[in-house]
mmCIF file of C-alpha atoms in Angstrom:
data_model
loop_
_atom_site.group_PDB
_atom_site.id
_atom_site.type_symbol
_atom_site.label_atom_id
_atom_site.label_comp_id
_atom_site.label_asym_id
_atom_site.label_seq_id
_atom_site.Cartn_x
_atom_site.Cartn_y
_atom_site.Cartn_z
ATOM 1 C CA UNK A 1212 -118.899 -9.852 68.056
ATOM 2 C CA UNK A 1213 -118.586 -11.279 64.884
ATOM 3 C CA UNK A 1214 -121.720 -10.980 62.723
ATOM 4 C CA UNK A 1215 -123.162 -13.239 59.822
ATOM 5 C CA UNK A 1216 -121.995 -12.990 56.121
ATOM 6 C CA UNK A 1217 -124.691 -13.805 53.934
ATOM 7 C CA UNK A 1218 -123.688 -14.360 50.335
ATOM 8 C CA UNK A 1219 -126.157 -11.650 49.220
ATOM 9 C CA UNK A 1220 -124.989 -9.312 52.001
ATOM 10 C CA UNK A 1221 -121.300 -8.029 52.230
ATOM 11 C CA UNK A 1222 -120.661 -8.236 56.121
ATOM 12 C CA UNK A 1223 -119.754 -4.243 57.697
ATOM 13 C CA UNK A 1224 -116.293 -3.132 57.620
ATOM 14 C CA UNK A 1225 -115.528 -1.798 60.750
ATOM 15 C CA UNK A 1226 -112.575 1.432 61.284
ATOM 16 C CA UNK A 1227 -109.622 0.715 63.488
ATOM 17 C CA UNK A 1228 -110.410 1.653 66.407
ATOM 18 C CA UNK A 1229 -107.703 3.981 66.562
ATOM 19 C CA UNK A 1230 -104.821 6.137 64.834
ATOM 20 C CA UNK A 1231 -105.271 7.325 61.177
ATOM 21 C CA UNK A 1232 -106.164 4.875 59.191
ATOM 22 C CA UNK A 1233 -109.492 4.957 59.281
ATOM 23 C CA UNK A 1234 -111.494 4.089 56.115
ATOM 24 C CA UNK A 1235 -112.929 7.411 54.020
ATOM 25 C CA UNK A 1236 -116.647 7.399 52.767
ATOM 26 C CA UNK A 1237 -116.103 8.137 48.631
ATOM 27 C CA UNK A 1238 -116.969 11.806 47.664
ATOM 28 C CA UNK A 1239 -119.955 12.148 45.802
ATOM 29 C CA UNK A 1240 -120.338 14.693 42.946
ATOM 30 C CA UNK A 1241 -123.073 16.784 41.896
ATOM 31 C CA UNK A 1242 -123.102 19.533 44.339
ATOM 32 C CA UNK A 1243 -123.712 20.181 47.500
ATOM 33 C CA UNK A 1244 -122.053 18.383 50.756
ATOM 34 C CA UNK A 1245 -121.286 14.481 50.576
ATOM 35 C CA UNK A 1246 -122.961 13.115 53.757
ATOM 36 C CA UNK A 1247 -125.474 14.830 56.397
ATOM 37 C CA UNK A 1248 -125.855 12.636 59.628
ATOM 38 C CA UNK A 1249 -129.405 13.064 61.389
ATOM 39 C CA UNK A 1250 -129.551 11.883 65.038
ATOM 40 C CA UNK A 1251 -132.868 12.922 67.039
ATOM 41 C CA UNK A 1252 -131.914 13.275 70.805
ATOM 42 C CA UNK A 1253 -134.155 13.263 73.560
ATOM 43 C CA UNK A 1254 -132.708 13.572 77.209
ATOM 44 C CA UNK A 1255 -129.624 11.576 76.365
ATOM 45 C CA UNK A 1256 -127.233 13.756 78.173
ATOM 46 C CA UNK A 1257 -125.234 10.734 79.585
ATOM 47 C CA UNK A 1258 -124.495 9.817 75.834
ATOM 48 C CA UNK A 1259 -124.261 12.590 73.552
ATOM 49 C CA UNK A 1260 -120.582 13.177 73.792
ATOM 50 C CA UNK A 1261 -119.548 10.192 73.125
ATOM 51 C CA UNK A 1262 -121.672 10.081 70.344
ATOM 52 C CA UNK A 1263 -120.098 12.773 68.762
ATOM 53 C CA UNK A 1264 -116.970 11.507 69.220
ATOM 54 C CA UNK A 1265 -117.961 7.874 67.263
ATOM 55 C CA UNK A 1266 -119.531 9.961 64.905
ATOM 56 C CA UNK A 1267 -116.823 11.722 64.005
ATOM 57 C CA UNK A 1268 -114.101 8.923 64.013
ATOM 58 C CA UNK A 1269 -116.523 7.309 60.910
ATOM 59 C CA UNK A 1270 -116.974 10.302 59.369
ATOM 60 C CA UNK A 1271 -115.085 12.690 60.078
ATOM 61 C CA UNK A 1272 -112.652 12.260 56.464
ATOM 62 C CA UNK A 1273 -115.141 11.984 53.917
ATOM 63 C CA UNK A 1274 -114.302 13.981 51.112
ATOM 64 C CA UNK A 1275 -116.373 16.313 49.873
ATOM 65 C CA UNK A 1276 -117.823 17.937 53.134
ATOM 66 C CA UNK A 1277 -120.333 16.076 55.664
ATOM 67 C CA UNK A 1278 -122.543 17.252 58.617
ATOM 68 C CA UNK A 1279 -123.530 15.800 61.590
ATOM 69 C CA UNK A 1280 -127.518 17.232 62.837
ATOM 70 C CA UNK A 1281 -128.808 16.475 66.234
ATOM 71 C CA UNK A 1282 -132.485 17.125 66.770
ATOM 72 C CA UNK A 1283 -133.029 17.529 70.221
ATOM 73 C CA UNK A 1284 -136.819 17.178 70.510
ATOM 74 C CA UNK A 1285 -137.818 18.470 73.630
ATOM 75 C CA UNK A 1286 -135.264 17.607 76.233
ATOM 76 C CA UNK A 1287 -135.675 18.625 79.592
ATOM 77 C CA UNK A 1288 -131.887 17.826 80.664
ATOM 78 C CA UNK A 1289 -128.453 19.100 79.504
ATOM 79 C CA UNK A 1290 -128.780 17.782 75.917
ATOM 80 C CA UNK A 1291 -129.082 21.066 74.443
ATOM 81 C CA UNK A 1292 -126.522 22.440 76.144
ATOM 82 C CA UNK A 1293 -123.944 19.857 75.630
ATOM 83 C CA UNK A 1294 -124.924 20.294 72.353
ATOM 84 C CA UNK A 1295 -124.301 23.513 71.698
ATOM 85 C CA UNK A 1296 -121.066 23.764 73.613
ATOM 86 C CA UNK A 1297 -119.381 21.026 71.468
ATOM 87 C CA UNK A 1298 -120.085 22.877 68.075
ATOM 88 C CA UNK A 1299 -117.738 25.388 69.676
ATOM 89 C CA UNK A 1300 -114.935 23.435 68.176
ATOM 90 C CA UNK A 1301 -116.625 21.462 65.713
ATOM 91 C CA UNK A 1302 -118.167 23.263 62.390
ATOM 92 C CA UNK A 1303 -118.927 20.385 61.212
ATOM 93 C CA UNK A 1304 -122.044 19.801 63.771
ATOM 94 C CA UNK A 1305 -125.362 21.269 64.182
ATOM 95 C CA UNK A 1306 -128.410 21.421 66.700
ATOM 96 C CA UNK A 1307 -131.576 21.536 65.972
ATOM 97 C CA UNK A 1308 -134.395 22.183 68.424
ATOM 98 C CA UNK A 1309 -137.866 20.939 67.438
ATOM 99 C CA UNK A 1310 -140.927 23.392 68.022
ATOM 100 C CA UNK A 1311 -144.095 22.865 69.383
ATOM 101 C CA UNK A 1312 -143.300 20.458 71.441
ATOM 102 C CA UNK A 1313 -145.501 18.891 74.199
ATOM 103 C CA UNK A 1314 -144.321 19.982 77.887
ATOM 104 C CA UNK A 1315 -141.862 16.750 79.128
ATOM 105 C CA UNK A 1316 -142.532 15.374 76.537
ATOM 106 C CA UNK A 1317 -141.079 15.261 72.408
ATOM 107 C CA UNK A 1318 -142.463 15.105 69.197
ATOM 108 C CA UNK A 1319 -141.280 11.600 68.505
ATOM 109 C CA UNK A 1320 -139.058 9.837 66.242
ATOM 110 C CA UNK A 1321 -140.737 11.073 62.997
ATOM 111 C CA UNK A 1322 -141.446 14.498 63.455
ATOM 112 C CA UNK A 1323 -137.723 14.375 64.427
ATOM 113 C CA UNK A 1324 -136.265 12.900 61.592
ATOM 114 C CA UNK A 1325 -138.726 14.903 59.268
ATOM 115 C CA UNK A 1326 -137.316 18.071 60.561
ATOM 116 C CA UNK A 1327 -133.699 16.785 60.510
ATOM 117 C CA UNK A 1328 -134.273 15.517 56.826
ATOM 118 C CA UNK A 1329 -135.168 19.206 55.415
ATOM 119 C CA UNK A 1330 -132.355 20.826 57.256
ATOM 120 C CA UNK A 1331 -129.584 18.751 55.680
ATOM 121 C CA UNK A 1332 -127.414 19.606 52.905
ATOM 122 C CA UNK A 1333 -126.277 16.055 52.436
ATOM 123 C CA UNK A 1334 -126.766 14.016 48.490
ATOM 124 C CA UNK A 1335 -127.037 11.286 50.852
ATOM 125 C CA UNK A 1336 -128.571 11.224 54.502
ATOM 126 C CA UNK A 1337 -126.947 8.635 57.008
ATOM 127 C CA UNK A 1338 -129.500 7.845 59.857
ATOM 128 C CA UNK A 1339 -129.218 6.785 63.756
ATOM 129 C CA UNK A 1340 -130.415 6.804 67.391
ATOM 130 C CA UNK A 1341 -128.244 8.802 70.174
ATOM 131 C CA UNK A 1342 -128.695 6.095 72.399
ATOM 132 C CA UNK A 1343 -125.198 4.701 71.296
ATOM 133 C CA UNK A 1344 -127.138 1.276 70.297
ATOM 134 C CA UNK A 1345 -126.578 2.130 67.307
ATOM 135 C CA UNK A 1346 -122.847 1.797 66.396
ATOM 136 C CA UNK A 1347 -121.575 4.836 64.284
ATOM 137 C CA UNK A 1348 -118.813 2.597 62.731
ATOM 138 C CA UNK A 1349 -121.045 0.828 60.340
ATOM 139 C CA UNK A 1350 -121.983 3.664 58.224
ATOM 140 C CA UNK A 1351 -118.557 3.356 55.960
ATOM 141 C CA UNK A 1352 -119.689 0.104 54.819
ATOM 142 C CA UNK A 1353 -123.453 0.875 54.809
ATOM 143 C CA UNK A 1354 -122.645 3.477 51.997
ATOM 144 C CA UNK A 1355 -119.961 1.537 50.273
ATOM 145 C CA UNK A 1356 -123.177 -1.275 49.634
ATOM 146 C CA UNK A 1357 -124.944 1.600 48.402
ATOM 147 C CA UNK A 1358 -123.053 2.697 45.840
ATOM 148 C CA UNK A 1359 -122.186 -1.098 44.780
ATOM 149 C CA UNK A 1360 -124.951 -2.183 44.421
ATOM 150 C CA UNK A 1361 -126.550 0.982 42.711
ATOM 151 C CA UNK A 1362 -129.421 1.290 45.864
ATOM 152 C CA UNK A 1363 -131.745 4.054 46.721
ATOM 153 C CA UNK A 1364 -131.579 2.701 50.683
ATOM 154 C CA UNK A 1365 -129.209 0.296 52.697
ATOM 155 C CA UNK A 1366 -131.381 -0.847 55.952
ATOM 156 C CA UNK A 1367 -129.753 -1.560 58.758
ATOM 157 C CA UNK A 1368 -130.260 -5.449 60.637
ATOM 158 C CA UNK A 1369 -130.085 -6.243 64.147
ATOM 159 C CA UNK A 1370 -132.092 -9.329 64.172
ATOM 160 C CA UNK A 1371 -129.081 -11.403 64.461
ATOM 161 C CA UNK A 1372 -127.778 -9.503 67.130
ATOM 162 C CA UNK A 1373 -129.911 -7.325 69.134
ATOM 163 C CA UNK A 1374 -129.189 -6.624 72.809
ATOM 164 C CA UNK A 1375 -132.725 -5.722 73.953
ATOM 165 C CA UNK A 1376 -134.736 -7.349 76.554
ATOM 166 C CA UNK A 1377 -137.402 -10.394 75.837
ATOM 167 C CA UNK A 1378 -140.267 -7.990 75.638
ATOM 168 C CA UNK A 1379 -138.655 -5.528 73.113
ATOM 169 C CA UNK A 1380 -137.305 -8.769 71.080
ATOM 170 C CA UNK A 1381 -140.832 -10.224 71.458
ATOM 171 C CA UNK A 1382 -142.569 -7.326 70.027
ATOM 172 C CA UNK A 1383 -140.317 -6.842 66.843
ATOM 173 C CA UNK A 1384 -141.122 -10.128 66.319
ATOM 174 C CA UNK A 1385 -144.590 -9.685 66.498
ATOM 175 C CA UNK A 1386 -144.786 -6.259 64.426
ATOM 176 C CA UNK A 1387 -142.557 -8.116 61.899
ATOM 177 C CA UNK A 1388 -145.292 -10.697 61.246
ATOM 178 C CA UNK A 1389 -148.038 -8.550 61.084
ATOM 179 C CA UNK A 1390 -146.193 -6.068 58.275
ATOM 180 C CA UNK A 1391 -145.884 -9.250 55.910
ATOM 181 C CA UNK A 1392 -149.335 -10.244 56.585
ATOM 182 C CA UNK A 1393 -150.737 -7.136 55.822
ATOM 183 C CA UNK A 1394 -148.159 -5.144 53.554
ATOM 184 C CA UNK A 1395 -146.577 -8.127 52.090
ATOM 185 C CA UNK A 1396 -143.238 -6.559 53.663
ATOM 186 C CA UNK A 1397 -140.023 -8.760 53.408
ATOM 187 C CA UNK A 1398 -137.678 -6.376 55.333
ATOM 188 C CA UNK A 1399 -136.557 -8.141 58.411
ATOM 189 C CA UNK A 1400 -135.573 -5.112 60.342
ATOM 190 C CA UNK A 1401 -137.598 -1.852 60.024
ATOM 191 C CA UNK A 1402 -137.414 -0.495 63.449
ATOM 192 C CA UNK A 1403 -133.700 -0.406 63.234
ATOM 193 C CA UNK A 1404 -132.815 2.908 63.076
ATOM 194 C CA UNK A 1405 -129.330 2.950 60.987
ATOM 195 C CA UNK A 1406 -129.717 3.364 57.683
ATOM 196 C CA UNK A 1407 -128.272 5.711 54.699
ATOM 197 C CA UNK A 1408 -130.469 6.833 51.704
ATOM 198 C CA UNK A 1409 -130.194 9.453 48.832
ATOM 199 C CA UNK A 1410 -131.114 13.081 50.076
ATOM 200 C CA UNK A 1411 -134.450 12.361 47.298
ATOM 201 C CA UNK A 1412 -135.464 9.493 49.119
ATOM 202 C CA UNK A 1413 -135.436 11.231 52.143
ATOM 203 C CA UNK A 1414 -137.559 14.455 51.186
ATOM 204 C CA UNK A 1415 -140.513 12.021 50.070
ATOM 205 C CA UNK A 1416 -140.811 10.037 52.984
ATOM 206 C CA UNK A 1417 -144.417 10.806 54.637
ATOM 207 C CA UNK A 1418 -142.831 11.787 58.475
ATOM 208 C CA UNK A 1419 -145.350 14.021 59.264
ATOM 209 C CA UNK A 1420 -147.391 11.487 60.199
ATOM 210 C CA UNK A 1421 -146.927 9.759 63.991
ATOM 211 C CA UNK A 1422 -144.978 6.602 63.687
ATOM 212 C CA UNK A 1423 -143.806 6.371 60.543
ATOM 213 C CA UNK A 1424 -140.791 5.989 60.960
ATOM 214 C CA UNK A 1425 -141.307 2.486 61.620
ATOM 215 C CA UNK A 1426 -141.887 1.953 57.890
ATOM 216 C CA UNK A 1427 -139.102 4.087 56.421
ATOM 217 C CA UNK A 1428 -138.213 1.531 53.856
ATOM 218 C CA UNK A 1429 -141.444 -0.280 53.294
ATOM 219 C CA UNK A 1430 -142.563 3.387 52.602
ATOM 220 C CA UNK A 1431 -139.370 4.035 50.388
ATOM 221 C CA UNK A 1432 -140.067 0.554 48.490
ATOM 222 C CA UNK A 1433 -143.623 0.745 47.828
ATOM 223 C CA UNK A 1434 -142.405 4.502 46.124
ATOM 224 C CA UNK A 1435 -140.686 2.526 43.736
ATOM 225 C CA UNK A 1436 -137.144 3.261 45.325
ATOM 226 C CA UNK A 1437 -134.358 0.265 45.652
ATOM 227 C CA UNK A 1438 -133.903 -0.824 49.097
ATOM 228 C CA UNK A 1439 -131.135 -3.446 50.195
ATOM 229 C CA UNK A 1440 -130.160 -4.377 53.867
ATOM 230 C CA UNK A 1441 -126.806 -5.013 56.239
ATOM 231 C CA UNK A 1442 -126.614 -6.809 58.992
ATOM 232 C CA UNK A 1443 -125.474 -4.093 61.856
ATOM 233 C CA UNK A 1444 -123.947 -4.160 64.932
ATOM 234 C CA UNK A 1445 -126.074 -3.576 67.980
ATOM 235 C CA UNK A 1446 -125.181 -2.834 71.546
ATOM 236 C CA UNK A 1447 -126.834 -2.411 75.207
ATOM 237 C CA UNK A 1448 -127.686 0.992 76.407
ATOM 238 C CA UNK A 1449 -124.861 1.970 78.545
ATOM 239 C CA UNK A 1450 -126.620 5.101 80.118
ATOM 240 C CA UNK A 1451 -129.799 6.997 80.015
ATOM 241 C CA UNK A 1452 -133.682 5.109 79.894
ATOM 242 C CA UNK A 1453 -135.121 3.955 77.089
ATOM 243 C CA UNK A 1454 -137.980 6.180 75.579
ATOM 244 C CA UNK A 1455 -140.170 3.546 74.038
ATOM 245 C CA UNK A 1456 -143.191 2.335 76.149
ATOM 246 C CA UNK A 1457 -144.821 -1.351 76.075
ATOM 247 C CA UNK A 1458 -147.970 -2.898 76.173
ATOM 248 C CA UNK A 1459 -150.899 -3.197 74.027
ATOM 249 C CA UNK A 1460 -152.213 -0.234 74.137
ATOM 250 C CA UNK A 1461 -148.869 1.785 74.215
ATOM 251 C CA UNK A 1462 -147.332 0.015 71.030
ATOM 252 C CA UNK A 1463 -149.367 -3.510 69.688
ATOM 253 C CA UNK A 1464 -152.689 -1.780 68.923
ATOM 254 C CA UNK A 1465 -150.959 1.867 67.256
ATOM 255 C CA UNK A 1466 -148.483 -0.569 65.739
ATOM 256 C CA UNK A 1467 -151.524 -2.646 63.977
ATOM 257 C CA UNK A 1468 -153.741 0.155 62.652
ATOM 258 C CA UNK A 1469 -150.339 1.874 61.298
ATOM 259 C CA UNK A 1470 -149.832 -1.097 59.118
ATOM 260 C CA UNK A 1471 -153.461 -0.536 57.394
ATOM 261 C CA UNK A 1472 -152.919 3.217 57.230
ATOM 262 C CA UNK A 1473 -149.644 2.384 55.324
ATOM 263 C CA UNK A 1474 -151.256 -0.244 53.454
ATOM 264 C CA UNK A 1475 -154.039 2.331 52.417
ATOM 265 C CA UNK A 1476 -151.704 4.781 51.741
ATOM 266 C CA UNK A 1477 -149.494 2.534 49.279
ATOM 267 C CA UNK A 1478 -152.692 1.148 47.468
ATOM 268 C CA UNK A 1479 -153.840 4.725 46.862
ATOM 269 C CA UNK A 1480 -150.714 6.144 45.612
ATOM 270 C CA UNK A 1481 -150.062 6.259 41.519
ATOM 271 C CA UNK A 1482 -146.840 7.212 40.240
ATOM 272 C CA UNK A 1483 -147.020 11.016 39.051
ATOM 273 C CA UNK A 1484 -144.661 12.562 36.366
ATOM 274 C CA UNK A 1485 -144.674 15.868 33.845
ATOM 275 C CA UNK A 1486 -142.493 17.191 31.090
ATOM 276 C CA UNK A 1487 -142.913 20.076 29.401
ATOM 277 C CA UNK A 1488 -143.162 19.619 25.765
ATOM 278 C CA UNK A 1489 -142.965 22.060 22.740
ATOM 279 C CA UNK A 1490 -145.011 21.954 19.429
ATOM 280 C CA UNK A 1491 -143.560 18.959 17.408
ATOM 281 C CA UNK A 1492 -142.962 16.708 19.958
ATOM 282 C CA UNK A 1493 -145.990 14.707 19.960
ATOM 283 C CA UNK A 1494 -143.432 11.441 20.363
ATOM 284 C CA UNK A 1495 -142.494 12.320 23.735
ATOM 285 C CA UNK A 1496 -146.024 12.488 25.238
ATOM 286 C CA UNK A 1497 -146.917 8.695 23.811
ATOM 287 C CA UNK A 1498 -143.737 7.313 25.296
ATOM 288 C CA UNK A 1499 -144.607 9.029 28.915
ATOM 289 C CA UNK A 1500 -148.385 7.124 28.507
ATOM 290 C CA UNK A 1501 -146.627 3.691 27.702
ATOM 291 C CA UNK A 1502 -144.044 4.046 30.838
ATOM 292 C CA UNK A 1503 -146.776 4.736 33.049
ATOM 293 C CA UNK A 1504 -148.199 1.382 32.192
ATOM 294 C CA UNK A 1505 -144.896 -0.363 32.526
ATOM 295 C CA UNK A 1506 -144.578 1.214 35.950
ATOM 296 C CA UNK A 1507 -148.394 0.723 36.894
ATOM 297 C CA UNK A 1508 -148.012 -2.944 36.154
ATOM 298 C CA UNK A 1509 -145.138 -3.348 38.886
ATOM 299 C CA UNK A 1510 -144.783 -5.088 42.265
ATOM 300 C CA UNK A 1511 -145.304 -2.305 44.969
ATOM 301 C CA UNK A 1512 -144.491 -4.174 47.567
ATOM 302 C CA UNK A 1513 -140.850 -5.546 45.686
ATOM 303 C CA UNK A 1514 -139.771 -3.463 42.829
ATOM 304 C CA UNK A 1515 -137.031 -2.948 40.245
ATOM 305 C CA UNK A 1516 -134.416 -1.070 41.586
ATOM 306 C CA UNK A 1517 -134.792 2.282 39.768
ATOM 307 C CA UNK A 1518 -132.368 4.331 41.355
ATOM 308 C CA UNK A 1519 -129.468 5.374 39.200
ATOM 309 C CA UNK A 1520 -125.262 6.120 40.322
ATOM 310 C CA UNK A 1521 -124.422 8.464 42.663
#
């Protein structure tokens, strides 16, 4: 499938789909590993070898060390296990197995990825489902676009190409609407979970919270961070049920008072900052007042990118 190329939006570059030519993410300096991949799992048996193996043919040269974390949040299956008899062979990958978890049931998607988040050592985090929607062989590009165009965030978009059912399409649709309305949010895509961010980005996301992670990058924007966004493939579940439920109750009405909890939450917020001065250096105090003010006076909702080179 062939996706759109909007002039403001480099289109992915897909690997060959086999041999050894496949494209190598850049290293990135400054310590630590180059690239941790989070993937939270939850009774996906049926798909979490192959998704190994797609992870691995994207990512598996990048220089300067990568990762690939699966959180299996309370699976009652053979996730676990197929898990943990694949990292046999492969030091690259790691399981993770949340805590506290509800009997049959998991955490959810943002407990999940706040737990994955702390346990990488990437500089930059790569994000997806293990429901093999997502497809593994857009992150090259995804972090190529970061590092052009000097961003905090690439989003992933499936809009133009989404393989879910009327309802599911329906309700994005929906949710979309009511994020501009009430957060003044431009991002057409938030629930799509493949994205790539610096590690710092990551850390400061508020996950602890239930359902978040629908608002990863309105979150990561109204923090002052630079988000951009990629149209991304997007395929039909081949195997496994999917573990969202619909209705109002189930997903419209949570969905809705989210938005004013994150809306509350970004109009409280102030940008906080310290550095520790020494007698004589009266200068450097005055100048942190007046760039409070300049950052004060900002958009929230679109800012300035302020993230700097990898």
């Amino acid at each position: 499938m062939s996706l759109p190329d909007p002039t403001s939006t480099p289109a992915p570059i897909r690997p060959p789909a086999s041999g050894d030519d496949s494209p190598t993410l850049p290293a990135i300096e400054g310590g630590g590993i180059a690239l941790s991949v989070v993937s939270p799992a939850h009774n996906e048996e049926e798909n979490v070898r192959r998704l190994v193996d797609e992870v691995e043919s994207a990512c598996g040269s990048t220089p300067g060390g990568w990762e690939f974390i699966i959180v299996d949040d309370g699976s009652t299956d053979s996730t676990r296990r197929i898990v943990l008899d694949l990292m046999h062979a492969r030091p690259w990958l790691r399981c993770l197995a949340m805590t506290r978890t509800p009997p049959g049931r998991g955490n959810g998607q943002s407990a999940a990825f706040h737990a994955g988040f702390r346990a990488a050592r990437g500089r930059l985090i790569a994000v997806l489902d293990a429901d093999l929607q997502n497809d593994p062989a857009d992150l090259p590009a995804m972090i190529d676009l970061l590092r052009a165009r000097r961003a905090d965030m690439v989003q992933g978009d499936r809009s133009h190409a989404r393989k879910d059912n009327a309802v599911r399409r329906a309700g994005s649709i929906v949710g979309r609407l009511f994020r501009r309305m009430i957060l003044g949010d431009s991002i057409r895509d938030t629930g799509c979970s493949l994205r790539v961010m610096k590690r710092e980005v990551a850390l400061q996301l508020p996950l602890e919270f239930a359902g978040m992670h629908r608002f990863i990058p309105v979150a990561a924007r109204h923090m002052g961070y630079g988000v951009v966004e990629m149209p991304v493939h997007h395929r039909a579940r081949l195997a496994g049920t999917t573990k969202y439920g619909f209705g109002i109750t189930k997903r419209a009405i949570p969905g809705l008072v989210d938005c004013f909890a994150v809306r509350w939450m970004s109009r409280r917020r102030r940008p906080v900052g310290s550095e520790e001065l020494t007698p004589g250096e009266a200068g450097k105090a005055e100048s942190s007042r007046s760039g409070y003010a300049r950052h004060a006076s900002g958009n929230a909702a679109e800012p300035a990118r302020v993230g700097g080179p990898l």
